[in-house]
Structure formats: structure tokens, C-alpha cells
Short mmCIF file of C-alpha atoms in Angstrom, two decimals:
data_model
loop_
_atom_site.label_atom_id
_atom_site.label_comp_id
_atom_site.label_asym_id
_atom_site.label_seq_id
_atom_site.Cartn_x
_atom_site.Cartn_y
_atom_site.Cartn_z
CA MET A 1 22.04 20.36 34.03
CA GLY A 2 18.50 22.47 35.38
CA GLY A 3 21.08 25.34 35.78
CA ASN A 4 21.99 25.36 32.42
CA THR A 5 18.93 24.52 30.17
CA GLY A 6 16.35 27.15 32.21
CA GLN A 7 12.65 26.84 31.33
CA LEU A 8 13.07 23.42 29.50
CA GLY A 9 12.72 22.17 31.84
CA ILE A 10 13.19 17.63 32.49
CA HIS A 11 12.08 15.85 30.19
CA THR A 12 12.57 11.85 29.03
CA CYS A 13 15.49 10.27 26.98
CA LYS A 14 14.12 9.04 24.84
CA SER A 15 15.84 7.27 21.64
CA LEU A 16 17.39 9.50 18.84
CA ALA A 17 15.42 7.06 16.42
CA GLU A 18 12.11 9.09 17.04
CA ASP A 19 9.53 10.38 14.63
CA ASP A 20 9.02 13.74 17.03
CA PRO A 21 10.39 16.33 15.37
CA PHE A 22 11.92 19.07 17.29
CA ASP A 23 11.01 22.42 16.22
CA PRO A 24 8.44 23.80 13.30
CA VAL A 25 10.44 23.56 10.34
CA GLU A 26 8.18 21.59 7.78
CA PRO A 27 10.19 20.01 4.45
CA PRO A 28 10.36 22.67 1.94
CA LYS A 29 7.03 22.69 -1.03
CA ARG A 30 7.18 20.12 -3.46
CA PRO A 31 7.42 20.46 -7.26
CA THR A 32 4.78 19.10 -8.52
CA SER A 33 6.50 17.05 -10.72
CA ASN A 34 8.37 15.37 -7.86
CA LEU A 35 5.29 15.13 -6.76
CA ILE A 36 3.95 13.22 -10.05
CA MET A 37 7.17 11.61 -10.67
CA HIS A 38 7.15 10.03 -6.71
CA SER A 39 3.43 8.52 -7.75
CA MET A 40 5.33 6.57 -10.35
CA ALA A 41 5.47 3.63 -8.03
CA MET A 42 2.27 3.74 -7.55
CA LEU A 43 1.38 3.13 -11.27
CA GLY A 44 4.83 0.51 -11.97
CA ARG A 45 2.52 -1.57 -9.03
CA GLU A 46 -0.81 -1.50 -9.95
CA PHE A 47 0.32 -1.81 -13.43
CA CYS A 48 2.09 -4.69 -12.29
CA TYR A 49 -1.41 -6.35 -10.04
CA ALA A 50 -3.46 -5.78 -13.03
CA VAL A 51 -1.07 -8.39 -14.65
CA GLU A 52 -1.34 -10.62 -12.18
CA ALA A 53 -5.78 -10.83 -12.13
CA ALA A 54 -5.01 -11.11 -16.14
CA TYR A 55 -2.67 -14.22 -15.57
CA VAL A 56 -2.23 -16.33 -12.45
CA THR A 57 -5.17 -17.99 -12.96
CA PRO A 58 -4.34 -19.87 -16.20
CA VAL A 59 -0.95 -19.19 -15.07
CA LEU A 60 -1.74 -21.25 -12.04
CA LEU A 61 -3.67 -23.69 -14.99
CA SER A 62 -1.29 -24.22 -16.63
CA VAL A 63 1.40 -25.36 -14.45
CA GLY A 64 -0.86 -27.63 -13.18
CA LEU A 65 -1.73 -27.20 -9.62
CA PRO A 66 -4.03 -30.10 -7.58
CA LYS A 67 -6.35 -28.21 -6.58
CA SER A 68 -5.56 -28.49 -2.77
CA LEU A 69 -3.22 -25.63 -3.48
CA TYR A 70 -5.11 -22.91 -4.91
CA SER A 71 -5.93 -21.83 -0.74
CA THR A 72 -2.36 -21.97 0.49
CA VAL A 73 -0.95 -19.74 -2.65
CA TRP A 74 -3.60 -17.59 -1.39
CA LEU A 75 -3.28 -16.65 1.71
CA LEU A 76 0.47 -17.63 2.41
CA SER A 77 1.08 -14.13 1.15
CA PRO A 78 -0.88 -11.68 3.14
CA ILE A 79 -0.16 -13.99 6.10
CA LEU A 80 3.07 -13.07 6.30
CA GLY A 81 2.12 -9.26 4.60
CA PHE A 82 0.22 -9.45 7.96
CA LEU A 83 2.77 -11.16 10.33
CA LEU A 84 5.67 -9.26 9.44
CA GLN A 85 4.26 -5.41 8.16
CA PRO A 86 4.76 -3.83 10.96
CA VAL A 87 7.72 -4.68 11.74
CA GLY A 88 9.71 -4.17 8.71
CA GLY A 89 7.75 -0.84 9.41
CA SER A 90 9.13 0.01 12.67
CA ALA A 91 13.16 -0.90 11.60
CA SER A 92 12.28 1.00 8.16
CA ASP A 93 11.23 3.82 11.24
CA ASN A 94 14.81 3.56 12.66
CA CYS A 95 17.16 2.67 9.48
CA GLN A 96 20.60 4.49 8.77
CA ALA A 97 21.48 3.70 5.60
CA ARG A 98 22.72 6.85 4.00
CA TRP A 99 20.46 6.80 0.80
CA GLY A 100 17.57 7.06 3.56
CA ARG A 101 15.45 5.72 5.52
CA ARG A 102 12.82 4.04 2.91
CA ARG A 103 14.01 4.04 -0.22
CA PRO A 104 16.50 1.13 0.55
CA TYR A 105 13.51 -0.39 1.42
CA ILE A 106 11.27 -0.20 -1.33
CA LEU A 107 14.10 -0.68 -3.94
CA THR A 108 14.38 -4.27 -2.03
CA LEU A 109 10.57 -4.71 -2.45
CA GLY A 110 11.12 -3.74 -6.02
CA ILE A 111 12.89 -6.06 -6.92
CA MET A 112 11.40 -9.52 -5.57
CA MET A 113 8.82 -7.61 -6.52
CA LEU A 114 10.73 -8.23 -10.89
CA LEU A 115 11.42 -11.55 -9.49
CA GLY A 116 8.17 -12.73 -7.82
CA MET A 117 7.03 -11.92 -12.10
CA ALA A 118 9.95 -13.68 -12.95
CA LEU A 119 9.07 -16.18 -11.50
CA TYR A 120 5.50 -16.83 -12.01
CA LEU A 121 4.91 -16.08 -15.93
CA ASN A 122 8.41 -17.98 -16.97
CA GLY A 123 9.23 -20.77 -14.41
CA ASP A 124 6.79 -23.30 -16.10
CA ALA A 125 9.22 -22.10 -20.19
CA VAL A 126 12.38 -22.11 -17.74
CA VAL A 127 11.69 -25.32 -16.30
CA SER A 128 10.05 -27.34 -19.39
CA ALA A 129 13.47 -25.74 -21.32
CA LEU A 130 15.98 -27.69 -18.56
CA ILE A 131 14.25 -30.52 -17.22
CA ALA A 132 12.69 -33.44 -19.73
CA ASP A 133 11.23 -36.18 -17.71
CA PRO A 134 7.54 -35.10 -17.73
CA ARG A 135 6.87 -36.15 -12.89
CA ARG A 136 10.02 -33.37 -12.89
CA LYS A 137 8.84 -31.20 -14.48
CA ARG A 138 5.38 -30.61 -13.00
CA ILE A 139 7.09 -30.67 -9.76
CA TRP A 140 9.27 -27.76 -9.82
CA ALA A 141 6.75 -25.38 -12.66
CA ILE A 142 4.27 -26.12 -9.64
CA THR A 143 7.11 -25.50 -6.96
CA ILE A 144 8.97 -21.77 -9.52
CA THR A 145 5.24 -20.61 -10.00
CA MET A 146 3.67 -21.29 -6.62
CA ILE A 147 7.21 -19.66 -4.89
CA GLY A 148 6.36 -16.36 -7.19
CA VAL A 149 2.51 -15.99 -6.78
CA VAL A 150 3.72 -15.98 -3.63
CA PHE A 151 7.00 -13.24 -3.61
CA PHE A 152 4.58 -10.97 -6.06
CA ASP A 153 2.17 -11.22 -3.96
CA PHE A 154 4.14 -10.13 -0.49
CA ALA A 155 6.08 -7.39 -1.76
CA ALA A 156 3.29 -5.73 -3.91
CA ASP A 157 1.69 -5.59 -1.07
CA PHE A 158 5.02 -4.56 1.34
CA ILE A 159 6.02 -1.88 -0.51
CA ASP A 160 3.31 -0.16 0.02
CA GLY A 161 3.87 1.10 3.94
CA PRO A 162 7.34 2.80 2.71
CA ILE A 163 5.96 4.31 0.14
CA LYS A 164 3.59 6.63 1.61
CA ALA A 165 5.91 6.99 4.79
CA TYR A 166 8.37 8.24 1.75
CA LEU A 167 6.41 11.11 1.10
CA PHE A 168 5.34 12.09 5.11
CA ASP A 169 8.82 12.52 5.18
CA VAL A 170 9.80 14.84 2.91
CA CYS A 171 6.83 16.65 2.53
CA SER A 172 4.96 19.22 3.68
CA TYR A 173 1.79 18.74 4.92
CA GLU A 174 -0.23 20.23 2.05
CA ASP A 175 2.03 18.82 -0.53
CA LYS A 176 1.40 15.51 1.29
CA GLU A 177 -2.91 15.25 0.90
CA ARG A 178 -2.00 16.61 -2.58
CA GLY A 179 0.89 13.76 -3.57
CA LEU A 180 -2.21 11.04 -1.74
CA HIS A 181 -4.67 12.03 -4.82
CA TYR A 182 -1.28 12.33 -7.30
CA HIS A 183 -1.29 8.56 -6.41
CA ALA A 184 -4.52 7.64 -6.71
CA PHE A 185 -5.17 9.34 -9.71
CA PHE A 186 -1.42 7.32 -10.77
CA THR A 187 -2.58 3.43 -9.12
CA GLY A 188 -5.81 3.73 -10.93
CA PHE A 189 -4.18 4.81 -15.00
CA GLY A 190 -1.66 1.74 -14.31
CA GLY A 191 -4.65 -0.34 -12.77
CA ALA A 192 -6.66 0.33 -16.56
CA LEU A 193 -3.21 -0.24 -18.54
CA GLY A 194 -2.66 -3.11 -17.06
CA TYR A 195 -6.17 -4.52 -18.17
CA LEU A 196 -5.93 -3.01 -21.46
CA LEU A 197 -3.49 -4.71 -22.52
CA GLY A 198 -3.86 -7.60 -20.31
CA ALA A 199 -6.47 -7.60 -23.70
CA ILE A 200 -4.94 -7.74 -25.76
CA ASP A 201 -3.99 -11.44 -27.91
CA TRP A 202 -0.24 -11.20 -27.96
CA ALA A 203 0.32 -14.81 -29.19
CA HIS A 204 -1.32 -13.42 -32.10
CA LEU A 205 1.00 -10.41 -32.82
CA GLU A 206 4.94 -10.84 -33.98
CA ILE A 207 6.14 -9.97 -29.96
CA GLY A 208 4.74 -12.98 -29.29
CA ARG A 209 5.94 -15.67 -31.87
CA VAL A 210 9.22 -13.97 -30.98
CA LEU A 211 9.07 -14.27 -27.05
CA GLY A 212 8.01 -16.97 -26.57
CA SER A 213 4.02 -17.33 -25.80
CA GLU A 214 1.77 -13.67 -23.94
CA PHE A 215 3.12 -14.06 -20.88
CA GLN A 216 6.58 -13.40 -22.47
CA VAL A 217 4.74 -10.37 -23.77
CA MET A 218 4.20 -9.36 -20.78
CA PHE A 219 6.66 -9.91 -18.72
CA PHE A 220 8.29 -8.20 -21.54
CA PHE A 221 6.50 -5.49 -20.14
CA SER A 222 5.77 -5.39 -16.66
CA ALA A 223 9.26 -5.77 -16.87
CA LEU A 224 10.20 -2.84 -18.62
CA VAL A 225 7.62 -0.18 -16.49
CA LEU A 226 7.91 -1.50 -13.81
CA THR A 227 11.47 -1.04 -13.69
CA LEU A 228 11.32 2.81 -15.44
CA CYS A 229 8.43 3.31 -12.73
CA PHE A 230 11.09 2.70 -9.85
CA ILE A 231 14.13 4.65 -11.00
CA ILE A 232 11.69 7.73 -11.58
CA HIS A 233 9.82 7.35 -7.95
CA LEU A 234 13.56 6.68 -6.69
CA CYS A 235 15.33 9.61 -7.84
CA SER A 236 12.41 12.11 -7.42
CA ILE A 237 13.07 13.74 -3.74
CA PRO A 238 16.38 13.72 -1.79
CA GLU A 239 15.71 11.38 0.70
CA ALA A 240 18.47 12.19 3.93
CA PRO A 241 19.98 10.12 6.61
CA LEU A 242 19.22 9.35 9.49
CA ARG A 243 22.05 10.48 11.19
CA ASP A 244 23.55 9.28 14.82
CA VAL A 245 24.18 12.18 16.67
CA THR A 246 26.16 11.21 19.57
CA LYS A 247 28.62 10.91 16.40
CA ASP A 248 28.87 14.77 16.18
CA ILE A 249 28.26 16.38 19.73
CA PRO A 250 30.17 16.27 22.44
CA PRO A 251 28.73 14.46 25.49
CA GLN A 252 29.50 16.77 27.98
CA GLN A 253 28.60 19.52 26.21
CA ALA A 254 26.48 22.42 28.04
CA PRO A 255 23.09 22.52 25.91
CA GLN A 256 23.51 26.06 24.68
CA ASP A 257 27.09 25.49 23.27
CA PHE A 258 25.94 23.60 20.31
CA LEU A 259 26.25 24.79 17.32
CA LEU A 260 26.91 22.76 14.41
CA SER A 261 27.35 23.30 11.08
CA SER A 262 24.07 22.23 8.96
CA ASP A 263 25.21 19.56 7.15
CA LYS A 264 26.02 17.36 10.36
CA MET A 265 22.74 17.16 11.83
CA TYR A 266 18.91 16.76 9.95
CA GLN A 267 15.85 16.02 11.48
CA TYR A 268 14.00 12.73 11.19
CA GLY A 269 12.98 12.20 7.70
CA SER A 270 14.17 14.26 5.39
CA ILE A 271 14.91 17.57 6.87
CA GLU A 272 17.05 19.57 8.90
CA LYS A 273 18.04 19.95 12.44
CA ALA A 274 21.01 22.74 12.89
CA LYS A 275 19.03 25.78 11.09
CA ASN A 276 21.22 28.65 10.60
CA GLY A 277 23.91 26.97 12.66
CA TYR A 278 22.08 26.35 15.82
CA VAL A 279 20.69 22.65 17.54
CA ASN A 280 17.92 22.52 18.73
CA PRO A 281 19.11 22.04 23.33
CA GLU A 282 16.43 19.54 23.86
CA LEU A 283 17.55 17.16 21.37
CA ALA A 284 21.52 17.30 23.91
CA LEU A 285 18.82 17.01 26.18
CA GLN A 286 18.02 13.63 24.45
CA VAL A 287 22.23 12.73 23.99
CA GLU A 288 23.48 13.44 27.62
CA LYS A 289 20.63 11.22 29.32
CA THR A 290 21.03 9.32 27.33
CA PRO A 291 23.48 6.47 28.12
CA ASN A 292 23.82 4.87 24.66
CA PRO A 293 22.18 6.15 21.57
CA SER A 294 23.26 2.47 19.75
CA LYS A 295 21.05 0.19 21.60
CA GLN A 296 17.91 2.34 22.78
CA ILE A 297 16.95 2.35 18.92
CA SER A 298 17.45 -1.78 18.76
CA LYS A 299 15.30 -1.42 21.53
CA THR A 300 12.76 -0.02 19.08
CA MET A 301 13.46 -2.59 16.55
CA THR A 302 12.53 -5.50 19.52
CA MET A 303 9.45 -7.57 18.67
CA THR A 304 8.58 -6.96 23.18
CA SER A 305 7.99 -3.16 22.24
CA LEU A 306 6.25 -3.10 19.06
CA LEU A 307 4.23 -5.11 20.18
CA ARG A 308 3.69 -2.73 23.64
CA VAL A 309 3.75 -0.05 20.98
CA LEU A 310 0.69 -1.36 18.92
CA MET A 311 -1.13 -2.35 22.37
CA ASN A 312 -1.45 1.24 22.76
CA MET A 313 -2.23 2.62 19.83
CA PRO A 314 -4.58 6.16 20.71
CA SER A 315 -8.25 4.83 19.95
CA HIS A 316 -8.70 6.91 16.80
CA TYR A 317 -6.09 5.33 15.10
CA LEU A 318 -7.29 2.19 15.70
CA CYS A 319 -10.55 3.80 14.97
CA LEU A 320 -8.96 3.89 11.43
CA CYS A 321 -7.65 0.93 11.44
CA ILE A 322 -11.44 -1.23 11.78
CA SER A 323 -12.79 1.38 8.71
CA HIS A 324 -9.54 0.51 6.79
CA PHE A 325 -10.47 -3.00 7.79
CA ILE A 326 -13.75 -3.30 6.96
CA GLY A 327 -13.39 -1.52 3.33
CA TRP A 328 -10.94 -4.23 2.38
CA THR A 329 -12.55 -6.58 3.07
CA ALA A 330 -16.41 -5.36 1.61
CA PHE A 331 -13.59 -4.41 -1.72
CA LEU A 332 -12.09 -7.02 -1.64
CA SER A 333 -15.18 -9.74 -1.89
CA ASN A 334 -17.04 -7.48 -5.23
CA MET A 335 -13.34 -7.96 -6.84
CA LEU A 336 -12.27 -11.20 -6.32
CA PHE A 337 -15.02 -12.66 -7.95
CA PHE A 338 -16.60 -10.40 -10.23
CA THR A 339 -15.69 -12.16 -13.06
CA ASP A 340 -16.67 -14.89 -11.90
CA PHE A 341 -20.27 -12.60 -10.87
CA MET A 342 -20.05 -11.61 -14.35
CA GLY A 343 -19.87 -15.23 -15.87
CA GLN A 344 -22.34 -17.36 -13.76
CA ILE A 345 -24.81 -15.28 -12.42
CA VAL A 346 -24.98 -12.07 -15.14
CA TYR A 347 -24.50 -14.54 -18.28
CA HIS A 348 -25.63 -17.37 -16.80
CA GLY A 349 -22.80 -18.76 -17.84
CA ASP A 350 -21.63 -23.03 -16.16
CA PRO A 351 -18.13 -22.56 -15.28
CA TYR A 352 -17.58 -25.76 -14.33
CA SER A 353 -19.97 -27.39 -18.33
CA ALA A 354 -17.59 -29.16 -20.78
CA HIS A 355 -14.98 -26.00 -22.32
CA ASN A 356 -16.81 -27.08 -25.72
CA SER A 357 -20.04 -26.11 -24.90
CA THR A 358 -22.81 -23.37 -24.87
CA GLU A 359 -22.99 -22.21 -21.15
CA PHE A 360 -18.55 -22.37 -21.15
CA LEU A 361 -18.43 -20.29 -23.94
CA ILE A 362 -21.01 -17.65 -22.30
CA TYR A 363 -19.36 -17.56 -19.32
CA GLU A 364 -15.85 -16.88 -20.89
CA ARG A 365 -17.57 -13.96 -22.50
CA GLY A 366 -19.20 -13.31 -19.64
CA VAL A 367 -15.96 -13.18 -17.38
CA GLU A 368 -13.81 -11.07 -20.20
CA VAL A 369 -16.85 -8.66 -19.69
CA GLY A 370 -15.78 -8.80 -16.90
CA CYS A 371 -12.18 -7.86 -17.34
CA TRP A 372 -14.15 -4.87 -18.95
CA GLY A 373 -15.62 -3.65 -16.02
CA LEU A 374 -12.27 -4.32 -13.41
CA CYS A 375 -10.77 -2.06 -16.71
CA ILE A 376 -14.02 0.54 -15.93
CA ASN A 377 -12.76 0.94 -12.08
CA SER A 378 -9.60 2.03 -12.66
CA VAL A 379 -10.16 4.99 -15.05
CA PHE A 380 -13.40 6.03 -12.93
CA SER A 381 -10.05 6.05 -9.74
CA SER A 382 -7.94 7.31 -12.21
CA LEU A 383 -11.00 10.22 -12.74
CA TYR A 384 -12.46 10.18 -9.23
CA SER A 385 -8.66 10.85 -7.00
CA TYR A 386 -8.51 14.59 -9.59
CA PHE A 387 -11.55 15.82 -8.23
CA GLN A 388 -11.41 14.36 -4.79
CA LYS A 389 -9.45 17.39 -4.78
CA PRO A 390 -12.26 20.15 -5.65
CA LEU A 391 -14.92 18.87 -3.47
CA VAL A 392 -12.63 17.82 0.19
CA SER A 393 -13.31 21.37 0.37
CA TYR A 394 -16.81 21.66 0.70
CA ILE A 395 -17.58 18.25 1.72
CA GLY A 396 -14.32 17.88 4.05
CA LEU A 397 -13.05 13.44 4.86
CA LYS A 398 -15.11 13.02 6.40
CA GLY A 399 -17.65 13.26 3.65
CA LEU A 400 -15.18 12.06 0.94
CA TYR A 401 -14.56 9.12 3.50
CA PHE A 402 -18.63 8.79 4.06
CA THR A 403 -19.72 8.98 0.08
CA GLY A 404 -17.26 6.07 -0.77
CA TYR A 405 -18.44 3.52 1.81
CA LEU A 406 -21.64 4.26 0.15
CA LEU A 407 -21.72 4.34 -2.78
CA PHE A 408 -19.88 1.10 -2.99
CA GLY A 409 -22.39 -0.43 -0.95
CA LEU A 410 -25.16 0.88 -3.08
CA GLY A 411 -24.13 0.04 -6.57
CA THR A 412 -22.98 -4.21 -5.32
CA GLY A 413 -26.08 -3.79 -3.34
CA PHE A 414 -28.36 -2.97 -6.97
CA ILE A 415 -25.32 -5.03 -8.72
CA GLY A 416 -26.37 -8.49 -6.73
CA LEU A 417 -29.94 -7.69 -6.85
CA PHE A 418 -30.56 -6.59 -10.45
CA PRO A 419 -28.18 -8.10 -12.50
CA ASN A 420 -27.82 -6.73 -15.98
CA VAL A 421 -25.11 -6.53 -17.80
CA TYR A 422 -25.20 -2.37 -19.22
CA SER A 423 -26.32 -1.42 -15.81
CA THR A 424 -23.64 -3.83 -14.06
CA LEU A 425 -21.20 -1.89 -15.94
CA ALA A 426 -22.43 1.31 -15.13
CA LEU A 427 -22.07 0.57 -11.47
CA CYS A 428 -18.59 -0.38 -12.07
CA THR A 429 -17.96 3.71 -11.72
CA MET A 430 -18.57 2.72 -8.17
CA PHE A 431 -15.94 0.39 -7.30
CA GLY A 432 -13.17 2.85 -8.60
CA VAL A 433 -15.34 5.49 -6.05
CA MET A 434 -14.37 3.32 -3.15
CA SER A 435 -10.79 2.91 -4.80
CA SER A 436 -9.54 5.75 -5.00
CA THR A 437 -11.75 6.91 -1.22
CA LEU A 438 -9.26 3.82 0.48
CA TYR A 439 -5.47 4.97 -0.97
CA THR A 440 -6.30 8.18 -0.88
CA VAL A 441 -9.05 9.29 2.92
CA PRO A 442 -7.43 6.83 5.42
CA PHE A 443 -3.67 7.99 5.31
CA ASN A 444 -4.70 11.69 5.03
CA LEU A 445 -6.09 9.99 8.78
CA ILE A 446 -2.52 9.44 9.37
CA ALA A 447 -0.93 12.83 8.55
CA LYS A 448 -4.06 14.43 10.47
CA TYR A 449 -3.11 13.30 13.79
CA HIS A 450 1.20 12.74 12.93
CA ARG A 451 1.13 16.48 12.19
CA GLU A 452 -1.67 17.27 15.80
CA GLU A 453 0.26 15.22 17.91
CA GLN A 454 3.82 17.35 16.71
CA GLU A 455 1.65 20.59 16.89
CA LYS A 456 0.98 19.27 20.56
CA GLN A 457 4.32 18.40 21.42
CA GLN A 458 5.98 21.48 20.30
CA ALA A 459 2.84 23.34 22.51
CA ARG A 460 3.65 22.17 25.76
CA GLY A 461 7.91 21.42 25.34
CA GLY A 462 7.41 17.49 26.37
CA SER A 463 7.52 14.60 23.99
CA LEU A 464 4.68 12.72 22.39
CA ASP A 465 3.17 9.28 24.98
CA SER A 466 3.53 8.23 22.21
CA GLY A 467 7.50 8.44 20.69
CA GLU A 468 7.68 5.13 20.01
CA ARG A 469 5.71 5.14 17.13
CA GLY A 470 6.70 6.18 13.20
CA GLN A 471 4.45 7.48 10.38
CA GLY A 472 6.35 4.09 8.95
CA LEU A 473 5.07 1.94 11.67
CA ASP A 474 2.12 3.62 11.22
CA CYS A 475 1.38 3.40 7.79
CA ALA A 476 2.39 -0.28 7.85
CA VAL A 477 -0.41 -1.09 10.54
CA LEU A 478 -2.79 0.28 8.23
CA THR A 479 -1.76 -1.69 5.44
CA CYS A 480 -2.17 -4.39 7.27
CA MET A 481 -5.62 -5.13 7.49
CA VAL A 482 -5.82 -5.33 3.43
CA GLN A 483 -3.22 -8.33 4.45
CA LEU A 484 -6.23 -9.16 6.98
CA ALA A 485 -8.68 -8.39 4.84
CA GLN A 486 -7.76 -10.53 1.79
CA ILE A 487 -6.39 -13.65 4.22
CA LEU A 488 -10.28 -13.16 5.94
CA VAL A 489 -11.62 -13.17 2.46
CA GLY A 490 -9.52 -15.97 0.76
CA GLY A 491 -10.48 -18.17 4.01
CA GLY A 492 -14.03 -17.42 4.27
CA LEU A 493 -15.40 -16.42 0.86
CA GLY A 494 -14.62 -18.98 -1.04
CA PHE A 495 -17.03 -21.50 1.35
CA LEU A 496 -20.13 -19.31 1.05
CA VAL A 497 -19.50 -19.68 -3.10
CA ASN A 498 -19.30 -23.17 -3.32
CA LYS A 499 -22.38 -23.23 -1.65
CA ALA A 500 -24.38 -19.84 -2.13
CA GLY A 501 -23.03 -18.68 -5.57
CA SER A 502 -21.15 -15.83 -6.10
CA VAL A 503 -24.20 -13.65 -5.63
CA ILE A 504 -23.84 -13.96 -1.82
CA VAL A 505 -20.61 -12.22 -1.89
CA VAL A 506 -21.80 -9.15 -4.33
CA ILE A 507 -24.75 -8.36 -1.47
CA THR A 508 -22.34 -9.57 1.47
CA ALA A 509 -19.28 -6.57 -0.37
CA SER A 510 -22.39 -4.04 0.01
CA ALA A 511 -24.12 -4.92 3.18
CA LEU A 512 -20.07 -4.72 4.70
CA ALA A 513 -19.88 -1.22 3.42
CA LEU A 514 -23.09 -0.15 4.43
CA ILE A 515 -21.99 -0.87 7.68
CA GLY A 516 -18.48 0.75 7.59
CA CYS A 517 -20.48 3.94 6.34
CA CYS A 518 -22.18 4.06 9.60
CA PHE A 519 -18.34 2.87 10.85
CA VAL A 520 -16.61 5.86 9.70
CA ALA A 521 -19.88 8.31 10.62
CA LEU A 522 -19.37 7.43 14.46
CA PHE A 523 -16.81 6.59 15.38
CA VAL A 524 -13.07 7.14 13.34
CA ARG A 525 -12.58 10.93 14.44
CA TYR A 526 -11.91 13.83 11.84
CA VAL A 527 -8.91 16.81 12.46
CA ASP A 528 -9.70 20.00 10.98
#
């Protein structure tokens, strides 16, 4: 073959399903309407997250869940996500479904979210209608509600990786940046909308009386919003399937003779590999040197090769994952205990006193005000994401990353040291800065890293050493840091709260954010 390939030389054979493009063709520029449609998935997801945050604790209390099972409910989902998400990311990188590589996974996880909400918001009512025995009814209600919460949390956490990978596959580099900003904007908007609807007393309205309870009302709105948003998202940008090129290319044909129609070959993701009927001869070398490509594809999806890829991840990816883990640990530490902090520390209420006592009513008032603080966080997250694009031209991604961690660290520090109702609500805007930063900057850096790797490959005419790593796997590993943070927060901070009160959580969040601030400045690599 050496005589036929000329200057191409000999290259190592790799899977046909890897993420590396073999020519410099980029996806076309996407209209703003397409990117907004693509972002609807984040609106629906965050809306349902906000509903869960508002209602899951009352639901669990209403079915009589024992305190000993609370940690199981909160930890099971992130543990499953942490273990399975890289496998799912690798599988989507190699998915050959006719509908594309990412959308089948997004659709499946969206259905799981809907099923989870149906179980935890309606499970008690359904069980009460079917089972009369009080003991059996309680056991089944607890079981179904727990399954629903775990199902929803697992799917909602998992789905972020495929959504980001779908955006990266079908957009040019500039559109990836725009798309991430729209994602952050609609994430904040969806959260604010969910918190606002959750704050309405539906039980005393006509729709509450018709549907039965406020739980059924919120399921109706959540299911409607989620379904509409995901239909719009899945129809936003066409995704070409990953094709088995061995069906189209005779195995012994010389590279210079590969002339195929453009509807036969597609670039990995969404762009046609064959342009004007010509197929890149580099791909031809791969096909000839690979005795059984389908085995190569399945090989990249085995646990052994997946662990090898993760262990050999480049250092700059590892540093980005560590910074993402620090950021989410700080953010979740504050967010999960913020309403309790408002009730106990800011309002000086007591959640353990009698329910008809003044101390308990004051605590409930503090929790309500804390929910409005979370709503302020979501609104400001949307506003800040709108201004991120002009800001990045002045201070760059490093400036955005550093600023997000710094403002959050200082804001939570002031809240912990000087608890006051009005200053605390004002400083909730800093939570929005951090939220928007975590949803955009790390994924922007992933896109830059992949672009840099592609340019290096094209410059040397060879293949990447990390060719088994696709964008889906990298997005999944980055998203895994959220689950790891949830495991740490759920398993460790609850103990601290019981010993020292929720104020220690706010101070811990501040300290972690300031440590992360130093880390992103010193260790994370930024690409110009």
C-alpha cells in the first residue's frame, strides 16, 4: 500500500467510531433559532429540578419515609451516575442508530425523568387508591416514591452529558460558545419558573381541587413543560448517524479510487465526510487495515479499555475535572442547606420545636424566604449568562472562571459571617454567577481542547494518541464530577450540620470556592 498512498505514509489503525475528524470541514453556522430550540432541554430539565427541590422533601415526609433511609435516597442516584455516566458517554460516542448518536440517549433519559416524576409525585395517591391495608400501603408508597426520586435524579444528572455532546457534534466552534450561553440562560430561566410555580398555593385554587392535590398539579405542569421542551430540543438540529463505512467501501480498493456519493459517508457526528464525491484517503487506509471494524467499535466500549482511557486522560483534562469538582462541591454545599440556614441562622427559628410553636413558624418563614433567594439565584444566573459573551472578549475564559469562583466565595463568606435577611437575599445574586460559570466555562474549555487536538492532528497528518476518547466521553467524565460532589456533600456535610449547625456549611462553601479560585488560576490550562 505504501506505493499507492504517496505522502500519506503508514498510520496506526484505530476504530472507525472515534471522534477525530479526517478533514477540516466544520458544521455550518446555525441560526439563533436552532440554538434556542436546542437549549429548551435545559429549560425543561431545570424546571423539573426546581419542582423536585420544592416538593421532594414534603413528599418523602408525607409517605412516612424513615430517617435512616434519607441518605440512601440522596446517595444512590449520584453513585449510580458516577459509575455509569462514563460508560454511557463512551456508548453514545459509538452509537450507530439511524437517528444519530446522542438523541436516542436523550430521549431515553427524558422518558426516565418523566417516569420518575410520575412515581414520586403520584405514587402515594395511586397506592392509596389500590391498597386498603395501612401497613402495606405505607410500605408500597415509600418504595414507589424512593424509586421515583432515584429514577428522576439519575436521569436528570445523566442527561447533561449527552445534551452537551449533541451541541458539540452539530455546531461549529463559534456556535458551541453561543449555544452554551443559551444553555445557561434557559437553565436559569427554567429554575426561576419552577421555583415560582412551586411557591403558589395550588391547593386553594380550582385546578388543585380538580386534579386532587398540589402534587398532582405540579406533575401536570412538569410533565407538560418537560415534554414540550424535549420535543423542541430533539427537533432542533439534524444529527447524521455514525455509519459503518465498510458497507460502502470495497476492502481492496486503492485509496485514490475512493469516489462515493456524498450521501454515503458522514463525518463523526453530523458533517458529511465526503465532499464533492471524494472520500478522504486517510479513512481508506483505516478501513483496509482494520480486519473487523465492528469488533474495534465494540472494543472501545468495554470496561477495560474505558478505564484505560480514563486513567490516561491528559493532565489538562484532569485539572479541569478537579476544578469542576471543587466548584460543584462548594455550590451544592451552600444550595442544599441554604433554606435551613435561612430558617435557623438568619431567622433564629427551630425546626425541632412543636409544629404549632412560634419558633417553628418562624423557621418556616425563613425557609419560604430562602426559596425566594434560590429564585433570585436562578434569575441572576440567566442575566449573567447573557452578559458572559461580551465579558469573555475582555477578560477571557480564565477571567470568567476566576471571577465566578471568587464572587461566590466572597458572597457566601459574608453571608456566613454577617447573617442578615436583606444582605443575604442580595448576595444570592453571587450564587447565580457561580451557577452560570459552572454550566458554561468548563464545557467551553472542553470544546477548545478538542479543537486544539483536531488542529494538531491535521497539521501532522496523523491520528491522535487519545483517539479512543470522544467528546461524549469527555463531557460525561466532566459531568461525573457533579455526582462525585453530590456523594461527598450528601455523605459528609449532613454530619457536620448535625454537629455544628448549617452555618458551618456556608463557611465551608466559601472556603472551597476560594481554594477553587486559586486552582483555576494556577492549574487549569486555557487555550487562546
